[in-house]
């Protein structure tokens, strides 16, 4: 198997107990828990676009992952975030975990990039505009994380606290109103 093949078919630690896995089977056991993208975090494409995920998806994902981590207090247990097949699915999963690290763990974009040092460009696709036309610009994961960090820095996104709560109660933004107006 080539080096690239091993990268694509393995499990990668992101932080602490959290690992990301795509296209691989990891045997279940008492010390392994699986986590999947919550249903609320599915991206609704207009054309050939696929992300990045909107703020509502970030908030929902952060609440779900915070709950999963809180329900797994034994640090010897491994949480494996199983990612659907494909470069786009991996890009959205990596974006959401990085967003979690920025919002919930107060990590810098540089810290997030370092946590994903194992990731290479063959594993993810850059985000694109919502059309079927040829792409005239792309947004990288780093571009999106920098935008999120800037929003936090400027106070445009203001977390209320870091306790495990439903997503609707976690942020100053009224999530239900946001979802209504951000819905196609």
PDB file of C-alpha atoms in Angstrom:
ATOM      1  CA  UNK A   1       0.000   0.000   0.000  1.00  0.00           C
ATOM      2  CA  UNK A   2       1.335   3.420  -0.884  1.00  0.00           C
ATOM      3  CA  UNK A   3       2.011   6.017   1.778  1.00  0.00           C
ATOM      4  CA  UNK A   4      -0.986   7.984   0.469  1.00  0.00           C
ATOM      5  CA  UNK A   5      -3.193   4.887   0.773  1.00  0.00           C
ATOM      6  CA  UNK A   6      -2.197   4.402   4.406  1.00  0.00           C
ATOM      7  CA  UNK A   7      -3.013   8.051   5.152  1.00  0.00           C
ATOM      8  CA  UNK A   8      -6.447   7.726   3.598  1.00  0.00           C
ATOM      9  CA  UNK A   9      -7.324   4.503   5.405  1.00  0.00           C
ATOM     10  CA  UNK A  10      -6.217   5.201   8.935  1.00  0.00           C
ATOM     11  CA  UNK A  11      -7.498   6.804  12.086  1.00  0.00           C
ATOM     12  CA  UNK A  12      -6.010  10.154  13.074  1.00  0.00           C
ATOM     13  CA  UNK A  13      -5.928  11.767  16.496  1.00  0.00           C
ATOM     14  CA  UNK A  14      -7.080  15.378  16.500  1.00  0.00           C
ATOM     15  CA  UNK A  15      -7.012  16.174  20.224  1.00  0.00           C
ATOM     16  CA  UNK A  16      -7.292  14.242  23.484  1.00  0.00           C
ATOM     17  CA  UNK A  17      -9.734  11.359  23.033  1.00  0.00           C
ATOM     18  CA  UNK A  18     -11.048  12.534  19.641  1.00  0.00           C
ATOM     19  CA  UNK A  19      -9.966  10.762  16.480  1.00  0.00           C
ATOM     20  CA  UNK A  20     -11.172  11.137  12.880  1.00  0.00           C
ATOM     21  CA  UNK A  21     -11.689   8.090  10.659  1.00  0.00           C
ATOM     22  CA  UNK A  22     -12.777   7.736   7.064  1.00  0.00           C
ATOM     23  CA  UNK A  23     -12.936   4.580   4.934  1.00  0.00           C
ATOM     24  CA  UNK A  24     -11.730   2.337   7.687  1.00  0.00           C
ATOM     25  CA  UNK A  25     -13.202  -0.077  10.165  1.00  0.00           C
ATOM     26  CA  UNK A  26     -12.105   0.172  13.751  1.00  0.00           C
ATOM     27  CA  UNK A  27     -13.362  -2.648  15.919  1.00  0.00           C
ATOM     28  CA  UNK A  28     -15.819  -1.642  18.603  1.00  0.00           C
ATOM     29  CA  UNK A  29     -14.903  -2.284  22.170  1.00  0.00           C
ATOM     30  CA  UNK A  30     -15.554  -1.033  25.628  1.00  0.00           C
ATOM     31  CA  UNK A  31     -12.920   1.679  25.169  1.00  0.00           C
ATOM     32  CA  UNK A  32     -14.092   2.863  21.719  1.00  0.00           C
ATOM     33  CA  UNK A  33     -17.115   5.067  21.059  1.00  0.00           C
ATOM     34  CA  UNK A  34     -18.303   6.228  17.649  1.00  0.00           C
ATOM     35  CA  UNK A  35     -19.554   9.708  16.888  1.00  0.00           C
ATOM     36  CA  UNK A  36     -21.174  10.730  13.614  1.00  0.00           C
ATOM     37  CA  UNK A  37     -22.193  14.035  12.154  1.00  0.00           C
ATOM     38  CA  UNK A  38     -25.516  15.028  13.722  1.00  0.00           C
ATOM     39  CA  UNK A  39     -28.450  15.028  11.285  1.00  0.00           C
ATOM     40  CA  UNK A  40     -28.899  18.788  11.859  1.00  0.00           C
ATOM     41  CA  UNK A  41     -25.449  19.402  10.356  1.00  0.00           C
ATOM     42  CA  UNK A  42     -26.150  18.283   6.816  1.00  0.00           C
ATOM     43  CA  UNK A  43     -25.218  20.852   4.199  1.00  0.00           C
ATOM     44  CA  UNK A  44     -28.016  21.756   1.763  1.00  0.00           C
ATOM     45  CA  UNK A  45     -26.394  22.553  -1.570  1.00  0.00           C
ATOM     46  CA  UNK A  46     -27.824  24.970  -4.119  1.00  0.00           C
ATOM     47  CA  UNK A  47     -25.801  23.643  -7.054  1.00  0.00           C
ATOM     48  CA  UNK A  48     -22.322  22.114  -6.914  1.00  0.00           C
ATOM     49  CA  UNK A  49     -21.379  23.775  -3.613  1.00  0.00           C
ATOM     50  CA  UNK A  50     -20.842  21.784  -0.429  1.00  0.00           C
ATOM     51  CA  UNK A  51     -19.808  24.131   2.344  1.00  0.00           C
ATOM     52  CA  UNK A  52     -18.415  25.396   4.538  1.00  0.00           C
ATOM     53  CA  UNK A  53     -21.091  24.623   7.094  1.00  0.00           C
ATOM     54  CA  UNK A  54     -23.164  27.566   8.317  1.00  0.00           C
ATOM     55  CA  UNK A  55     -23.179  28.903  11.876  1.00  0.00           C
ATOM     56  CA  UNK A  56     -26.218  26.835  12.842  1.00  0.00           C
ATOM     57  CA  UNK A  57     -24.361  23.658  11.851  1.00  0.00           C
ATOM     58  CA  UNK A  58     -21.300  24.789  13.792  1.00  0.00           C
ATOM     59  CA  UNK A  59     -23.436  25.441  16.895  1.00  0.00           C
ATOM     60  CA  UNK A  60     -25.264  22.104  16.557  1.00  0.00           C
ATOM     61  CA  UNK A  61     -22.016  20.200  16.009  1.00  0.00           C
ATOM     62  CA  UNK A  62     -20.318  21.901  18.956  1.00  0.00           C
ATOM     63  CA  UNK A  63     -23.233  21.029  21.251  1.00  0.00           C
ATOM     64  CA  UNK A  64     -23.246  17.391  20.061  1.00  0.00           C
ATOM     65  CA  UNK A  65     -19.468  16.959  20.405  1.00  0.00           C
ATOM     66  CA  UNK A  66     -19.442  18.687  23.814  1.00  0.00           C
ATOM     67  CA  UNK A  67     -22.149  16.289  24.972  1.00  0.00           C
ATOM     68  CA  UNK A  68     -20.247  13.284  23.612  1.00  0.00           C
ATOM     69  CA  UNK A  69     -17.047  14.379  25.366  1.00  0.00           C
ATOM     70  CA  UNK A  70     -18.939  15.022  28.620  1.00  0.00           C
ATOM     71  CA  UNK A  71     -20.515  11.555  28.390  1.00  0.00           C
ATOM     72  CA  UNK A  72     -17.055  10.011  27.959  1.00  0.00           C
ATOM     73  CA  UNK A  73     -15.240  11.208  31.083  1.00  0.00           C
ATOM     74  CA  UNK A  74     -12.800   8.291  31.084  1.00  0.00           C
ATOM     75  CA  UNK A  75      -9.890   9.680  29.098  1.00  0.00           C
ATOM     76  CA  UNK A  76      -8.754   6.163  28.245  1.00  0.00           C
ATOM     77  CA  UNK A  77     -11.863   5.847  26.058  1.00  0.00           C
ATOM     78  CA  UNK A  78     -11.439   6.788  22.422  1.00  0.00           C
ATOM     79  CA  UNK A  79     -14.083   8.728  20.512  1.00  0.00           C
ATOM     80  CA  UNK A  80     -13.910   8.080  16.790  1.00  0.00           C
ATOM     81  CA  UNK A  81     -15.669  10.600  14.562  1.00  0.00           C
ATOM     82  CA  UNK A  82     -16.639   8.476  11.560  1.00  0.00           C
ATOM     83  CA  UNK A  83     -16.694  10.568   8.409  1.00  0.00           C
ATOM     84  CA  UNK A  84     -18.686   9.615   5.327  1.00  0.00           C
ATOM     85  CA  UNK A  85     -16.770   8.693   2.181  1.00  0.00           C
ATOM     86  CA  UNK A  86     -15.393  11.460  -0.032  1.00  0.00           C
ATOM     87  CA  UNK A  87     -13.201  14.539  -0.031  1.00  0.00           C
ATOM     88  CA  UNK A  88     -16.144  16.880   0.523  1.00  0.00           C
ATOM     89  CA  UNK A  89     -17.378  14.968   3.555  1.00  0.00           C
ATOM     90  CA  UNK A  90     -13.860  15.008   4.997  1.00  0.00           C
ATOM     91  CA  UNK A  91     -13.528  18.765   4.344  1.00  0.00           C
ATOM     92  CA  UNK A  92     -16.790  19.482   6.186  1.00  0.00           C
ATOM     93  CA  UNK A  93     -15.869  17.166   9.087  1.00  0.00           C
ATOM     94  CA  UNK A  94     -12.413  18.688   9.462  1.00  0.00           C
ATOM     95  CA  UNK A  95     -13.891  22.188   9.260  1.00  0.00           C
ATOM     96  CA  UNK A  96     -16.410  21.418  12.022  1.00  0.00           C
ATOM     97  CA  UNK A  97     -13.818  19.866  14.349  1.00  0.00           C
ATOM     98  CA  UNK A  98     -11.533  22.848  13.748  1.00  0.00           C
ATOM     99  CA  UNK A  99     -14.451  25.211  14.443  1.00  0.00           C
ATOM    100  CA  UNK A 100     -15.099  23.309  17.685  1.00  0.00           C
ATOM    101  CA  UNK A 101     -11.476  23.803  18.699  1.00  0.00           C
ATOM    102  CA  UNK A 102     -11.630  27.542  17.938  1.00  0.00           C
ATOM    103  CA  UNK A 103     -14.995  28.236  19.590  1.00  0.00           C
ATOM    104  CA  UNK A 104     -15.090  25.748  22.470  1.00  0.00           C
ATOM    105  CA  UNK A 105     -11.408  25.317  23.283  1.00  0.00           C
ATOM    106  CA  UNK A 106     -10.236  28.858  22.406  1.00  0.00           C
ATOM    107  CA  UNK A 107      -7.538  27.445  20.131  1.00  0.00           C
ATOM    108  CA  UNK A 108      -5.832  29.630  17.560  1.00  0.00           C
ATOM    109  CA  UNK A 109      -6.061  28.890  13.862  1.00  0.00           C
ATOM    110  CA  UNK A 110      -2.379  27.891  14.038  1.00  0.00           C
ATOM    111  CA  UNK A 111      -3.190  25.358  16.775  1.00  0.00           C
ATOM    112  CA  UNK A 112      -5.987  23.919  14.640  1.00  0.00           C
ATOM    113  CA  UNK A 113      -3.740  23.661  11.580  1.00  0.00           C
ATOM    114  CA  UNK A 114      -1.123  21.859  13.705  1.00  0.00           C
ATOM    115  CA  UNK A 115      -3.761  19.375  14.953  1.00  0.00           C
ATOM    116  CA  UNK A 116      -4.497  18.477  11.330  1.00  0.00           C
ATOM    117  CA  UNK A 117      -0.846  18.228  10.221  1.00  0.00           C
ATOM    118  CA  UNK A 118      -1.601  14.691   8.980  1.00  0.00           C
ATOM    119  CA  UNK A 119      -4.155  16.044   6.495  1.00  0.00           C
ATOM    120  CA  UNK A 120      -3.037  16.585   2.920  1.00  0.00           C
ATOM    121  CA  UNK A 121      -4.751  18.192  -0.071  1.00  0.00           C
ATOM    122  CA  UNK A 122      -5.687  14.839  -1.599  1.00  0.00           C
ATOM    123  CA  UNK A 123      -7.957  14.114   1.374  1.00  0.00           C
ATOM    124  CA  UNK A 124     -10.129  17.253   1.209  1.00  0.00           C
ATOM    125  CA  UNK A 125     -11.577  19.566  -1.409  1.00  0.00           C
ATOM    126  CA  UNK A 126     -11.563  23.342  -1.083  1.00  0.00           C
ATOM    127  CA  UNK A 127     -14.965  24.980  -0.718  1.00  0.00           C
ATOM    128  CA  UNK A 128     -16.458  26.635  -3.783  1.00  0.00           C
ATOM    129  CA  UNK A 129     -19.260  28.942  -4.856  1.00  0.00           C
ATOM    130  CA  UNK A 130     -22.851  27.839  -5.414  1.00  0.00           C
ATOM    131  CA  UNK A 131     -22.920  27.308  -9.169  1.00  0.00           C
ATOM    132  CA  UNK A 132     -22.188  24.711 -11.824  1.00  0.00           C
ATOM    133  CA  UNK A 133     -19.853  27.128 -13.598  1.00  0.00           C
ATOM    134  CA  UNK A 134     -16.092  26.679 -13.488  1.00  0.00           C
ATOM    135  CA  UNK A 135     -14.680  27.751 -10.140  1.00  0.00           C
ATOM    136  CA  UNK A 136     -13.106  31.201 -10.145  1.00  0.00           C
ATOM    137  CA  UNK A 137     -12.193  31.140  -6.436  1.00  0.00           C
ATOM    138  CA  UNK A 138     -11.938  28.629  -3.625  1.00  0.00           C
ATOM    139  CA  UNK A 139     -11.958  28.859   0.148  1.00  0.00           C
ATOM    140  CA  UNK A 140      -9.557  26.654   2.075  1.00  0.00           C
ATOM    141  CA  UNK A 141     -10.159  25.258   5.535  1.00  0.00           C
ATOM    142  CA  UNK A 142      -7.702  27.824   6.893  1.00  0.00           C
ATOM    143  CA  UNK A 143      -9.642  30.671   5.189  1.00  0.00           C
ATOM    144  CA  UNK A 144     -12.847  29.508   6.882  1.00  0.00           C
ATOM    145  CA  UNK A 145     -11.246  29.022  10.304  1.00  0.00           C
ATOM    146  CA  UNK A 146      -9.689  32.491  10.073  1.00  0.00           C
ATOM    147  CA  UNK A 147     -13.108  33.959   9.276  1.00  0.00           C
ATOM    148  CA  UNK A 148     -14.663  32.204  12.264  1.00  0.00           C
ATOM    149  CA  UNK A 149     -11.841  33.351  14.550  1.00  0.00           C
ATOM    150  CA  UNK A 150     -12.247  36.915  13.287  1.00  0.00           C
ATOM    151  CA  UNK A 151     -15.998  36.750  13.978  1.00  0.00           C
ATOM    152  CA  UNK A 152     -15.288  35.687  17.564  1.00  0.00           C
ATOM    153  CA  UNK A 153     -12.596  38.343  17.948  1.00  0.00           C
ATOM    154  CA  UNK A 154     -14.925  41.090  16.688  1.00  0.00           C
ATOM    155  CA  UNK A 155     -17.810  39.890  18.855  1.00  0.00           C
ATOM    156  CA  UNK A 156     -20.011  38.960  15.896  1.00  0.00           C
ATOM    157  CA  UNK A 157     -20.216  35.454  17.360  1.00  0.00           C
ATOM    158  CA  UNK A 158     -20.410  35.476  21.138  1.00  0.00           C
ATOM    159  CA  UNK A 159     -20.479  32.214  23.052  1.00  0.00           C
ATOM    160  CA  UNK A 160     -22.365  32.521  26.342  1.00  0.00           C
ATOM    161  CA  UNK A 161     -20.395  29.820  28.113  1.00  0.00           C
ATOM    162  CA  UNK A 162     -18.649  26.535  27.773  1.00  0.00           C
ATOM    163  CA  UNK A 163     -21.003  24.286  29.693  1.00  0.00           C
ATOM    164  CA  UNK A 164     -22.816  21.472  27.935  1.00  0.00           C
ATOM    165  CA  UNK A 165     -26.203  22.847  26.921  1.00  0.00           C
ATOM    166  CA  UNK A 166     -28.527  22.480  23.950  1.00  0.00           C
ATOM    167  CA  UNK A 167     -27.194  24.435  20.977  1.00  0.00           C
ATOM    168  CA  UNK A 168     -30.123  26.891  21.204  1.00  0.00           C
ATOM    169  CA  UNK A 169     -28.881  28.084  24.619  1.00  0.00           C
ATOM    170  CA  UNK A 170     -25.153  28.219  23.917  1.00  0.00           C
ATOM    171  CA  UNK A 171     -24.827  31.382  21.875  1.00  0.00           C
ATOM    172  CA  UNK A 172     -26.102  34.934  21.972  1.00  0.00           C
ATOM    173  CA  UNK A 173     -27.396  34.365  18.465  1.00  0.00           C
ATOM    174  CA  UNK A 174     -30.978  33.051  18.530  1.00  0.00           C
ATOM    175  CA  UNK A 175     -30.353  29.765  16.744  1.00  0.00           C
ATOM    176  CA  UNK A 176     -33.989  29.155  15.809  1.00  0.00           C
ATOM    177  CA  UNK A 177     -34.285  32.600  14.202  1.00  0.00           C
ATOM    178  CA  UNK A 178     -30.930  32.136  12.454  1.00  0.00           C
ATOM    179  CA  UNK A 179     -31.992  28.761  11.048  1.00  0.00           C
ATOM    180  CA  UNK A 180     -35.261  30.253   9.784  1.00  0.00           C
ATOM    181  CA  UNK A 181     -33.598  33.076   7.867  1.00  0.00           C
ATOM    182  CA  UNK A 182     -30.626  31.014   6.683  1.00  0.00           C
ATOM    183  CA  UNK A 183     -32.831  28.307   5.242  1.00  0.00           C
ATOM    184  CA  UNK A 184     -33.069  28.083   1.434  1.00  0.00           C
TER     185      UNK A 184
END
